[in-house]
C-alpha positions in Angstrom: 81.1 122.4 61.9 77.8 123.9 63.2 75.0 124.1 60.6 73.9 127.6 59.8 70.3 126.5 60.6 71.4 125.8 64.2 73.3 129.1 64.4 70.2 131.0 63.2 68.0 129.2 65.7 70.4 129.7 68.6 71.0 133.4 67.8 67.3 134.2 67.4 66.4 132.4 70.7 69.3 134.0 72.6 68.6 137.5 71.5 64.9 137.2 72.2 65.9 136.5 75.8 68.8 139.0 75.9 66.8 142.0 74.5 64.4 141.8 77.4 66.9 140.8 80.1 66.9 143.2 83.1 70.7 143.3 83.3 71.9 143.4 79.7 68.8 144.2 77.6 69.5 147.9 77.4 72.6 147.2 75.3 70.5 145.8 72.5 67.6 148.3 72.7 69.6 151.5 73.2 72.6 150.9 71.0 71.0 149.4 67.8 67.9 151.1 66.4 66.4 148.0 64.7 67.9 144.9 66.3 66.0 142.5 64.1 67.8 143.9 61.1 71.1 143.3 63.0 70.4 139.6 63.6 71.6 138.4 60.1 74.9 140.1 60.7 75.3 138.2 64.0 74.4 134.9 62.4 76.9 135.6 59.7 79.6 136.3 62.3 79.0 133.0 64.1 78.9 131.1 60.8 82.3 132.5 60.1 83.6 131.5 63.6 82.3 127.9 63.3 82.6 127.2 59.6 85.3 129.6 58.3 82.9 130.7 55.6 81.4 134.2 55.2 78.2 133.5 53.4 77.1 137.1 53.9 80.2 138.9 52.6 78.5 142.3 52.8 79.0 142.2 56.6 82.8 141.8 56.3 85.1 142.7 57.9 83.8 142.0 61.4 85.2 144.2 64.2 83.6 142.6 67.2 85.9 144.0 69.8 86.1 147.5 68.3 82.3 147.7 68.0 81.8 146.6 71.7 84.6 148.7 73.2 82.5 151.9 73.5 79.7 150.0 75.2 81.7 149.8 78.5 80.4 146.3 79.2 81.1 145.4 82.8 82.1 142.1 84.2 78.7 141.2 85.5 77.2 141.9 82.1 79.7 139.6 80.5 78.8 136.8 82.9 75.1 137.4 82.3 75.7 137.1 78.5 77.4 133.7 79.1 74.6 132.5 81.4 71.9 133.4 78.9 73.9 131.6 76.1 74.1 128.5 78.3 70.4 128.6 79.0 69.7 129.0 75.3 71.8 126.0 74.4 70.1 123.9 77.1 66.6 125.0 76.2 67.1 124.2 72.5 68.6 120.8 73.5 71.8 121.4 71.4 73.8 118.2 71.3 76.6 117.9 73.9 79.2 117.8 71.0 77.8 121.0 69.4 77.4 122.6 72.8 81.1 122.2 73.5 81.9 123.9 70.3 79.6 126.8 71.2 80.9 127.1 74.7 84.5 127.1 73.5 83.9 130.1 71.2 81.8 131.8 73.8 84.7 131.5 76.3 87.1 133.0 73.8 84.9 136.1 73.3 84.2 136.3 77.0 87.9 136.6 77.7 88.4 139.2 75.0 85.5 141.4 76.2 86.7 141.1 79.8 90.1 142.4 78.7 88.2 145.5 77.3 86.5 146.2 80.6 89.6 146.1 82.7 
């Protein structure tokens, strides 16, 4: 179980980096008009992944793969997303135990997005 406070902290920190990233930032600034309003939906998604609870039921159902399919995310962008997530977990000094949980979920989504791009 990952506390929602940690999820919120990680997601905010990650997207602060990702939105301005030279390789993947355009996905967040071009596709979503007000990304700050989108953050609670992302936090709710990760909370469901880690804790099997959808606190923000208004965001259900999540269609992560369907929503990302039209973005035509390439392999390099996927790897950049993973790198930035790793950096975020390290910068926030997430415990090794929690980091393993995050990285396991990130790997699952990485593989699913890679299948979209091939």
